[in-house]
Tab-separated table of N, CA and C in Angstrom:
chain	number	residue	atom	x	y	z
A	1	UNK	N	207.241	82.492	-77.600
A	1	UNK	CA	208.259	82.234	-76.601
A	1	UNK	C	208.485	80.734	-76.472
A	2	UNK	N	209.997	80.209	-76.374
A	2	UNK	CA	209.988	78.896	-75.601
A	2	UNK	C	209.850	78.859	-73.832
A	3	UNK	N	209.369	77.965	-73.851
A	3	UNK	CA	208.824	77.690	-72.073
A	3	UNK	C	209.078	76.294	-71.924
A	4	UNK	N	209.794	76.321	-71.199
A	4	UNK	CA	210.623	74.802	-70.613
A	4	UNK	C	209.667	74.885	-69.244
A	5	UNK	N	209.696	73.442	-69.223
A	5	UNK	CA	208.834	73.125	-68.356
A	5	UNK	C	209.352	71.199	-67.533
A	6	UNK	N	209.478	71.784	-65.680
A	6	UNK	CA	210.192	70.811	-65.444
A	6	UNK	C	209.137	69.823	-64.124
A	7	UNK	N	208.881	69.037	-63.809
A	7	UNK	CA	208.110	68.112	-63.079
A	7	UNK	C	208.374	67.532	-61.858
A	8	UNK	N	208.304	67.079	-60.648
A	8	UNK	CA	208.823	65.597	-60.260
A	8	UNK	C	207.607	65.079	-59.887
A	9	UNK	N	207.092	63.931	-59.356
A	9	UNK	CA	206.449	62.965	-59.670
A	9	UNK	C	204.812	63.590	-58.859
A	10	UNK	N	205.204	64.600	-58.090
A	10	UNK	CA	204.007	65.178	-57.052
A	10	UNK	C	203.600	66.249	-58.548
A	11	UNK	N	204.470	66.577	-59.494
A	11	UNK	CA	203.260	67.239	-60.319
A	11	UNK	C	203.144	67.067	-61.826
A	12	UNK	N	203.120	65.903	-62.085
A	12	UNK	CA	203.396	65.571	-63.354
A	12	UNK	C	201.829	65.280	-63.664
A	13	UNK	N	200.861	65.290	-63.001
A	13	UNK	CA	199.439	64.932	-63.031
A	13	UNK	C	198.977	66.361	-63.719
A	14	UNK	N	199.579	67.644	-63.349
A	14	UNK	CA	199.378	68.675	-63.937
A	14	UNK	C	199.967	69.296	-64.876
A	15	UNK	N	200.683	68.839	-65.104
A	15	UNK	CA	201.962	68.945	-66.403
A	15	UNK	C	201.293	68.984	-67.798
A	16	UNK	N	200.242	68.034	-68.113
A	16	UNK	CA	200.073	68.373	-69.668
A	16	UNK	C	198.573	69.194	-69.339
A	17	UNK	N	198.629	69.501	-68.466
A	17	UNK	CA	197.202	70.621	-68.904
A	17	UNK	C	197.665	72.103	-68.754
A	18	UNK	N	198.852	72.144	-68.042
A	18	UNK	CA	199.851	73.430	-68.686
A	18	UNK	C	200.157	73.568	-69.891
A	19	UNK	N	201.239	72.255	-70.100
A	19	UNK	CA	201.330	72.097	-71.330
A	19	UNK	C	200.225	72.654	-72.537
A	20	UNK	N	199.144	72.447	-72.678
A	20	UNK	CA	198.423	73.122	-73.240
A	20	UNK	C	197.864	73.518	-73.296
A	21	UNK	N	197.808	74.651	-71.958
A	21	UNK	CA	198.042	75.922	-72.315
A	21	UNK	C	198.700	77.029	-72.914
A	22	UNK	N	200.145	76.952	-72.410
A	22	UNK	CA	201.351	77.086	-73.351
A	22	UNK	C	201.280	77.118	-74.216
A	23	UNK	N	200.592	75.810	-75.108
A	23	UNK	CA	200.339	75.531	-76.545
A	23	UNK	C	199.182	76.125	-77.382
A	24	UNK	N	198.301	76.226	-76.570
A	24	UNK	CA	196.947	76.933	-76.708
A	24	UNK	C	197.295	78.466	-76.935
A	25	UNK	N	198.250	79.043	-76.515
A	25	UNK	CA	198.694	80.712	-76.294
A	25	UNK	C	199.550	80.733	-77.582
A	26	UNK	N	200.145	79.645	-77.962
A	26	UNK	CA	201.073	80.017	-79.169
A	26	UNK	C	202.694	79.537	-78.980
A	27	UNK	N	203.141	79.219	-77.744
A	27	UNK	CA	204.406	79.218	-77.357
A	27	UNK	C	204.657	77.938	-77.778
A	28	UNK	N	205.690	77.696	-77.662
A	28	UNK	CA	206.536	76.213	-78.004
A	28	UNK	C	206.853	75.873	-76.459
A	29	UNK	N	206.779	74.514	-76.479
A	29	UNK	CA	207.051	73.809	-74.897
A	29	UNK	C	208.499	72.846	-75.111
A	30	UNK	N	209.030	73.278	-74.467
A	30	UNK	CA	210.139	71.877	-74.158
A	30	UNK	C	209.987	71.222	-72.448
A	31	UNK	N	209.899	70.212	-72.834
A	31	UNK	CA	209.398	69.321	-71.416
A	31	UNK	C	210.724	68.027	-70.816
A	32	UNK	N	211.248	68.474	-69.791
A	32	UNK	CA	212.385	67.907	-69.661
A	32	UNK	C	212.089	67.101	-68.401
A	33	UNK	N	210.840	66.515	-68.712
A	33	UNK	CA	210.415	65.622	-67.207
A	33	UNK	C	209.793	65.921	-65.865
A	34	UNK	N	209.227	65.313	-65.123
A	34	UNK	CA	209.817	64.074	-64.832
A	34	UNK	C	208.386	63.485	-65.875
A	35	UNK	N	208.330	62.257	-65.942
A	35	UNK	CA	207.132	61.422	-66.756
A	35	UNK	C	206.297	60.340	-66.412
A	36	UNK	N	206.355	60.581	-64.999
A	36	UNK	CA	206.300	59.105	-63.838
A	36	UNK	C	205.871	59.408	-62.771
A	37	UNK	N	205.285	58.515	-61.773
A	37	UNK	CA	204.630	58.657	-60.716
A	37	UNK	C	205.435	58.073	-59.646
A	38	UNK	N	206.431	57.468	-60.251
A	38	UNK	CA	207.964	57.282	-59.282
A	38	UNK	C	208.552	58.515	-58.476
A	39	UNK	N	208.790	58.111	-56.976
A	39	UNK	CA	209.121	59.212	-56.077
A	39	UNK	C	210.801	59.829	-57.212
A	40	UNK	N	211.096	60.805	-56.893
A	40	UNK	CA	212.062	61.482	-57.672
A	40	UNK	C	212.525	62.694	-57.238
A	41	UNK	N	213.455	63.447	-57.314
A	41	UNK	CA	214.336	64.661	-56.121
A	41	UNK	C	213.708	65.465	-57.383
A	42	UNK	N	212.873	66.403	-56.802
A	42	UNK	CA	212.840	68.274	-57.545
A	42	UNK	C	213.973	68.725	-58.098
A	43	UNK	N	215.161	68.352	-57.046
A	43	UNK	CA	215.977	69.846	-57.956
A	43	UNK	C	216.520	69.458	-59.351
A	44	UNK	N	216.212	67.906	-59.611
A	44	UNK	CA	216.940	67.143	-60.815
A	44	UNK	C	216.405	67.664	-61.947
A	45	UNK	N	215.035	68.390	-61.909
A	45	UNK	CA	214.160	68.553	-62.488
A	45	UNK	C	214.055	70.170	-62.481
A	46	UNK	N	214.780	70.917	-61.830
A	46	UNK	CA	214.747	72.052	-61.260
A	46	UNK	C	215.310	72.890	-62.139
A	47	UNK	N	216.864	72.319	-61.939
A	47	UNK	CA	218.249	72.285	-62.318
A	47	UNK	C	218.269	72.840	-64.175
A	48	UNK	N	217.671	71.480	-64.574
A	48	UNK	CA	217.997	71.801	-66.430
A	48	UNK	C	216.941	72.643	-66.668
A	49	UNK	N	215.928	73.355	-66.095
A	49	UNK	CA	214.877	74.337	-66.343
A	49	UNK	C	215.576	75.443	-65.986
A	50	UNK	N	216.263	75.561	-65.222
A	50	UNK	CA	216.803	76.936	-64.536
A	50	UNK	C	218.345	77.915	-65.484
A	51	UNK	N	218.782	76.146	-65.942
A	51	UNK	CA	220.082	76.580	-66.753
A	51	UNK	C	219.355	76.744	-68.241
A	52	UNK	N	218.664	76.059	-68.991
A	52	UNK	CA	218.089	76.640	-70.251
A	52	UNK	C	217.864	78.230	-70.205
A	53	UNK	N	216.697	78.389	-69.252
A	53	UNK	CA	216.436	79.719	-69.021
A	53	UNK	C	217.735	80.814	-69.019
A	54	UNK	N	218.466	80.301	-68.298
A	54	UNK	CA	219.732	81.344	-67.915
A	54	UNK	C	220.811	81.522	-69.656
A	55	UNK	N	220.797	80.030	-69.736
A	55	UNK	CA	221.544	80.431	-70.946
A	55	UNK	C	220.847	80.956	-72.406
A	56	UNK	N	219.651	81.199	-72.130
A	56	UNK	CA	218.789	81.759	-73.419
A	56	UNK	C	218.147	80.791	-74.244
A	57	UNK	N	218.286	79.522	-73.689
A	57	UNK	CA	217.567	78.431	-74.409
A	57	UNK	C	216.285	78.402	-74.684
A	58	UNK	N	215.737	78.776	-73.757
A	58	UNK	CA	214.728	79.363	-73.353
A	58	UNK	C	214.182	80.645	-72.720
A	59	UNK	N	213.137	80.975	-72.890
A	59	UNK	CA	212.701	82.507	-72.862
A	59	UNK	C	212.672	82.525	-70.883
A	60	UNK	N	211.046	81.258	-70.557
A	60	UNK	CA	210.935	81.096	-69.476
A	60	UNK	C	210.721	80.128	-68.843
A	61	UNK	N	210.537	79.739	-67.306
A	61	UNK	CA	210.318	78.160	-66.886
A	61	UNK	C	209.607	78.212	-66.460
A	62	UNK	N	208.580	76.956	-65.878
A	62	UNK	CA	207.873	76.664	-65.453
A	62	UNK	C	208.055	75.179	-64.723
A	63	UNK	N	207.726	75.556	-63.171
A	63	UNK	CA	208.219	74.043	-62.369
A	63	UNK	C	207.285	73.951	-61.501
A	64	UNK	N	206.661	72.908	-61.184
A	64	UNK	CA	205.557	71.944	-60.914
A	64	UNK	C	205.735	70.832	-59.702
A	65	UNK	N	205.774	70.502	-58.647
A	65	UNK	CA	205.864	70.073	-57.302
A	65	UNK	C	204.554	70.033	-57.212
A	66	UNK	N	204.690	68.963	-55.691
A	66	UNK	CA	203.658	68.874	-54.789
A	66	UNK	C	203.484	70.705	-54.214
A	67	UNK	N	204.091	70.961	-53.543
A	67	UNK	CA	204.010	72.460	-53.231
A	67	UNK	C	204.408	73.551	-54.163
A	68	UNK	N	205.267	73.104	-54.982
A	68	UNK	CA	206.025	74.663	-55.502
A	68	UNK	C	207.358	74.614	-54.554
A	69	UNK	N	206.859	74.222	-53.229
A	69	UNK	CA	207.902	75.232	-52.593
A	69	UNK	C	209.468	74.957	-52.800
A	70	UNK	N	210.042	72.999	-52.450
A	70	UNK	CA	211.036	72.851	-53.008
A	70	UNK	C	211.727	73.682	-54.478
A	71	UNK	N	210.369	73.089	-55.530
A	71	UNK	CA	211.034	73.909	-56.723
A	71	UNK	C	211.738	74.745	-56.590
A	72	UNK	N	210.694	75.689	-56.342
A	72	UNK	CA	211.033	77.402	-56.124
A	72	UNK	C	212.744	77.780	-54.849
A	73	UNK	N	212.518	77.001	-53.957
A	73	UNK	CA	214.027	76.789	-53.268
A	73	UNK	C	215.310	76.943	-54.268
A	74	UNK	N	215.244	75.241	-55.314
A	74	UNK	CA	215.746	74.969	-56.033
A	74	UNK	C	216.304	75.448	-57.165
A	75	UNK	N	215.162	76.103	-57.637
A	75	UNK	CA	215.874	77.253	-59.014
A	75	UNK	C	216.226	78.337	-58.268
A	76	UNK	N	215.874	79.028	-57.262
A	76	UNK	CA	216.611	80.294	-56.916
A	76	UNK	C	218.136	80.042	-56.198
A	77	UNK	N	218.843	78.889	-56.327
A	77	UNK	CA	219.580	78.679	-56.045
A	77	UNK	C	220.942	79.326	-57.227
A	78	UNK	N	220.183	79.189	-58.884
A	78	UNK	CA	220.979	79.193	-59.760
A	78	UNK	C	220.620	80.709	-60.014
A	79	UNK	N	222.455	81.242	-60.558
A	79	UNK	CA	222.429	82.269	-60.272
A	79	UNK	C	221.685	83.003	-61.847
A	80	UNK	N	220.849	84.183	-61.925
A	80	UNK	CA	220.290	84.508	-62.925
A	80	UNK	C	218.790	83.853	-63.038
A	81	UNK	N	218.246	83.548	-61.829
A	81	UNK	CA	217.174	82.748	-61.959
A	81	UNK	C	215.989	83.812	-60.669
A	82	UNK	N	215.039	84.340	-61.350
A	82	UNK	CA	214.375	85.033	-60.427
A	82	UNK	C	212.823	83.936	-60.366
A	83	UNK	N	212.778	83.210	-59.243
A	83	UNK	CA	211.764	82.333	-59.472
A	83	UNK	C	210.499	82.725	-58.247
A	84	UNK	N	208.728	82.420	-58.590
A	84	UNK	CA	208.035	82.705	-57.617
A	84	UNK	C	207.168	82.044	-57.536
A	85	UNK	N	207.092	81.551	-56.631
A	85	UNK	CA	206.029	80.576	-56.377
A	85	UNK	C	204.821	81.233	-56.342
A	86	UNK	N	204.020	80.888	-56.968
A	86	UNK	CA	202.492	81.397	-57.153
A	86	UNK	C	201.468	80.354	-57.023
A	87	UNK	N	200.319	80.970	-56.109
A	87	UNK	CA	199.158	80.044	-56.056
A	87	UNK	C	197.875	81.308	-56.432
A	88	UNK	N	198.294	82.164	-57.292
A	88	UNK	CA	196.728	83.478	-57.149
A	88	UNK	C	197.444	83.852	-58.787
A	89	UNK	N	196.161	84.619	-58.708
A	89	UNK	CA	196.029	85.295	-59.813
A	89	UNK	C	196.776	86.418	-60.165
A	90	UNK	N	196.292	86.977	-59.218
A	90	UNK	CA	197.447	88.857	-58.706
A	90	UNK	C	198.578	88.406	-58.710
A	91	UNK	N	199.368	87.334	-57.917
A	91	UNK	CA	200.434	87.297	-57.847
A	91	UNK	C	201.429	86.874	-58.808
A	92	UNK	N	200.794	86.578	-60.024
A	92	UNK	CA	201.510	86.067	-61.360
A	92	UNK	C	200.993	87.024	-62.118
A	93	UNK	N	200.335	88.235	-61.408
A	93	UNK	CA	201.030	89.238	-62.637
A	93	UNK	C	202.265	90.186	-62.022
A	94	UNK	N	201.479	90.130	-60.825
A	94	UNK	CA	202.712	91.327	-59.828
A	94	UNK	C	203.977	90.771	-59.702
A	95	UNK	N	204.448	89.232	-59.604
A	95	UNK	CA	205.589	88.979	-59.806
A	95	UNK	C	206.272	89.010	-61.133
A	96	UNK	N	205.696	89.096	-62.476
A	96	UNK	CA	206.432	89.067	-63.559
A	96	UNK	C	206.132	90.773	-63.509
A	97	UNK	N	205.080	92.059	-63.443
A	97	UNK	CA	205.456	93.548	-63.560
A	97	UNK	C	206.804	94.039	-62.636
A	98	UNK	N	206.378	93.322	-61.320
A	98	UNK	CA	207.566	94.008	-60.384
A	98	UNK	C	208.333	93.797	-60.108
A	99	UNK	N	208.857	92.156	-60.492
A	99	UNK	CA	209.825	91.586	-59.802
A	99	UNK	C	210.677	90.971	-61.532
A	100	UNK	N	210.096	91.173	-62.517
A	100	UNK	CA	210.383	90.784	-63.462
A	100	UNK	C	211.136	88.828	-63.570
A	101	UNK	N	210.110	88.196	-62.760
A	101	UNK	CA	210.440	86.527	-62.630
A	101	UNK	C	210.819	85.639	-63.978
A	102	UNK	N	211.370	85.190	-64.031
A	102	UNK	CA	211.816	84.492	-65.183
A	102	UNK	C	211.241	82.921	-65.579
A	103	UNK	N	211.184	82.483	-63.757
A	103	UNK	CA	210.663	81.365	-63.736
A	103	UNK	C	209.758	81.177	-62.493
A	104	UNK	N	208.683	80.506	-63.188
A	104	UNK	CA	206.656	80.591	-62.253
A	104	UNK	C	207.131	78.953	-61.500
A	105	UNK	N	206.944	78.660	-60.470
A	105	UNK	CA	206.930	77.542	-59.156
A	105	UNK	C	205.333	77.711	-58.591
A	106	UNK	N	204.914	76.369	-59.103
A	106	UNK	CA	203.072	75.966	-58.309
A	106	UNK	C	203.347	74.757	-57.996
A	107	UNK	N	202.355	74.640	-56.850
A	107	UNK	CA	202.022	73.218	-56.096
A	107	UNK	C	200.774	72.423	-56.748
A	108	UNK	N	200.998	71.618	-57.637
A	108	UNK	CA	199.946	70.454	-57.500
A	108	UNK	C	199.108	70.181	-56.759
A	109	UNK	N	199.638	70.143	-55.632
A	109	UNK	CA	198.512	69.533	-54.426
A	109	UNK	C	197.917	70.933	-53.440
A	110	UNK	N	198.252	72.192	-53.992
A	110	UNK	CA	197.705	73.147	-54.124
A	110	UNK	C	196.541	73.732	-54.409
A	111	UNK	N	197.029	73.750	-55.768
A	111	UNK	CA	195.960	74.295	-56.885
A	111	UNK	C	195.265	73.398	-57.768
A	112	UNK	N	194.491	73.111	-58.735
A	112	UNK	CA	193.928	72.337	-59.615
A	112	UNK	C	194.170	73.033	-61.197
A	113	UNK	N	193.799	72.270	-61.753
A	113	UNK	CA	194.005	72.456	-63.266
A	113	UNK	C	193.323	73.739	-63.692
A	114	UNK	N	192.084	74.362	-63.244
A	114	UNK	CA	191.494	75.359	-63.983
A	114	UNK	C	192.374	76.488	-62.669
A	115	UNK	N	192.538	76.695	-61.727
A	115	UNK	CA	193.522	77.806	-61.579
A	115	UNK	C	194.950	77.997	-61.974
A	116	UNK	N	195.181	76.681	-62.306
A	116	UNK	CA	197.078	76.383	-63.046
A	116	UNK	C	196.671	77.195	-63.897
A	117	UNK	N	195.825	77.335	-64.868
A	117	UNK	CA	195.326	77.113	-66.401
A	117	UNK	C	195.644	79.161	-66.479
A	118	UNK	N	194.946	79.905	-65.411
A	118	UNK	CA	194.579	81.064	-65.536
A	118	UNK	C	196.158	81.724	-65.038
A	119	UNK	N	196.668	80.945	-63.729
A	119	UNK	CA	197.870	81.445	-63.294
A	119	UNK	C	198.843	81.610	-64.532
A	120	UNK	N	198.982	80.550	-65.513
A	120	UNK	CA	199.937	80.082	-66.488
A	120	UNK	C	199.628	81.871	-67.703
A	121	UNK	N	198.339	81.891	-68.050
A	121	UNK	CA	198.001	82.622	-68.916
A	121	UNK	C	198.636	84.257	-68.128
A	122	UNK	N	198.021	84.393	-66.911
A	122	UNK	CA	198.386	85.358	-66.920
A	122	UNK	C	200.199	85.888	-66.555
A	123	UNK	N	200.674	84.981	-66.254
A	123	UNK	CA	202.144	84.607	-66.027
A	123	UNK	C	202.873	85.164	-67.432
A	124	UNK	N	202.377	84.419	-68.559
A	124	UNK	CA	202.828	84.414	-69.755
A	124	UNK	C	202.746	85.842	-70.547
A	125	UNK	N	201.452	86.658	-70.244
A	125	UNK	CA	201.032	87.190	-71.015
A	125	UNK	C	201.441	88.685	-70.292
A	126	UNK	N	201.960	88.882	-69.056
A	126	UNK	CA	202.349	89.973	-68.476
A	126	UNK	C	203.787	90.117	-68.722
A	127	UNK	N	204.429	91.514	-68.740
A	127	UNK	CA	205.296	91.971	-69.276
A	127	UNK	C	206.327	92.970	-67.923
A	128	UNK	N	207.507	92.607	-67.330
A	128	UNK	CA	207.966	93.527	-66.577
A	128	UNK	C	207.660	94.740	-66.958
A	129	UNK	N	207.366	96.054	-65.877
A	129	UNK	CA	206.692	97.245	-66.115
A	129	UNK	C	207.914	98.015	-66.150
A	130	UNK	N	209.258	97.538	-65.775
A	130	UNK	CA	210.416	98.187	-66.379
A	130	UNK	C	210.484	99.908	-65.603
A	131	UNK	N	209.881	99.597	-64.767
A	131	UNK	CA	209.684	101.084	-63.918
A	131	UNK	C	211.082	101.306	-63.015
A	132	UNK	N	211.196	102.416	-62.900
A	132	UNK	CA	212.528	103.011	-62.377
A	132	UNK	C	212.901	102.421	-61.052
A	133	UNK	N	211.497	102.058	-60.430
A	133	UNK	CA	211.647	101.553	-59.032
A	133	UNK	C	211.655	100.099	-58.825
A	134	UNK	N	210.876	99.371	-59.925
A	134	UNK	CA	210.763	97.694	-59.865
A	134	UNK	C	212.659	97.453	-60.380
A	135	UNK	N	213.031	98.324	-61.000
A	135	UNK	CA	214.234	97.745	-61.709
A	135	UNK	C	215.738	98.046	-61.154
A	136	UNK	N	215.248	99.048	-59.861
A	136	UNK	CA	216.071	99.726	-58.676
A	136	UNK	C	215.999	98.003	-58.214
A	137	UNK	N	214.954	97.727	-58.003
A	137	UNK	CA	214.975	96.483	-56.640
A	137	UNK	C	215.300	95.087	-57.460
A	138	UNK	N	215.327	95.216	-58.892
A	138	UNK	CA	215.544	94.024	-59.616
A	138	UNK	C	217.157	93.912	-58.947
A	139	UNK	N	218.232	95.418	-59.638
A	139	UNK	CA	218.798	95.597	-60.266
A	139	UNK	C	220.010	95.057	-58.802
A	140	UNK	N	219.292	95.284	-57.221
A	140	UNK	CA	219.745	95.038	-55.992
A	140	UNK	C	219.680	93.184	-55.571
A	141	UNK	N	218.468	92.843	-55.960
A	141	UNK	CA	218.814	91.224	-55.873
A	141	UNK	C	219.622	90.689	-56.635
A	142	UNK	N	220.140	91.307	-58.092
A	142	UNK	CA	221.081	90.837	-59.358
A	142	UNK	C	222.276	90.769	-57.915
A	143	UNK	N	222.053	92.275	-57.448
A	143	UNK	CA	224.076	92.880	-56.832
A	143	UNK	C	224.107	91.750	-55.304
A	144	UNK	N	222.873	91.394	-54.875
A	144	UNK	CA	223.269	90.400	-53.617
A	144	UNK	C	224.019	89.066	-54.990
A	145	UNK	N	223.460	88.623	-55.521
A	145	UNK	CA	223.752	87.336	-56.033
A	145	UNK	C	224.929	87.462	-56.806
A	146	UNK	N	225.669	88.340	-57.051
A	146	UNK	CA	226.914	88.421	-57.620
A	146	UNK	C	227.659	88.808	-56.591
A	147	UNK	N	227.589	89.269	-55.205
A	147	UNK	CA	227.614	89.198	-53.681
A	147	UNK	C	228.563	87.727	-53.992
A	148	UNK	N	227.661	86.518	-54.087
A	148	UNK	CA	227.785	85.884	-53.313
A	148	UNK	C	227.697	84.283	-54.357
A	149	UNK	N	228.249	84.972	-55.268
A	149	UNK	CA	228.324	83.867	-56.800
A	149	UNK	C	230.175	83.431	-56.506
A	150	UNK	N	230.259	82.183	-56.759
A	150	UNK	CA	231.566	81.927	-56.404
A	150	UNK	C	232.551	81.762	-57.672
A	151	UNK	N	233.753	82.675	-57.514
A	151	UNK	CA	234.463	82.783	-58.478
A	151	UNK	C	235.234	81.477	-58.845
């Protein structure tokens, strides 16, 4: 898989030990910043992770903050972007079986490198369960966001 992967300056300290992980699993990384410890806006960083993903550039994203939480704001803004902020284990598998997420949002100042490390693996390596009922409730957040996508 390609996995784009986007930063701003609260998590770029954790950025290359994702990074290879990613790399360690087999995937190809594209890394579109940030590269600096200079204060810098999330969604700048948000933004070209969210549209790769959408347009097939990429498989999936991965975005990195002090919290997650901006990120995760930020890409669910763009439409075709199912993003979840995760700080557990369970919850980066249950959000890619049930919710089928496209793109994983963690906090730096959260978590540390050896739970990034396990969140990332199991993120990657789980598969939507494509069940009649996860894809009922996919298929209802698609119909709000075309609700409310502007022509």
């Amino acid at each position: 898989m390609k996995i784009i992967l986007g930063t701003d300056h609260a998590g770029v300290g954790l950025k290359q030990d994702v990074i290879a992980v990613i790399q360690k699993l087999g995937h190809e990384v594209i890394d579109v910043g940030c590269n600096c410890s200079d204060s810098v806006d999330y969604p700048d960083y948000a933004l070209p992770v969210c549209e790769q993903v959408v347009a097939g550039a990429a498989d999936r994203g991965i975005l990195i903050c002090g919290t997650g939480i901006g990120m995760s704001i930020a890409a669910n803004k763009v439409p075709g972007i199912r993003c979840a902020l995760v700080h557990d284990v369970f919850s980066a598998k249950a959000t890619r079986e049930h919710n089928d997420t496209n793109v994983l949002a963690m906090g730096e100042r959260v978590i540390g490198p050896g739970l990034a490390e396990e969140i990332v693996k199991e993120w990657l390596s789980t598969e939507f369960s494509g069940g009649e009922r996860h894809m009922n409730r996919v298929n209802k957040v698609k119909a709000i966001e075309e609700k409310y996508r502007q022509v």
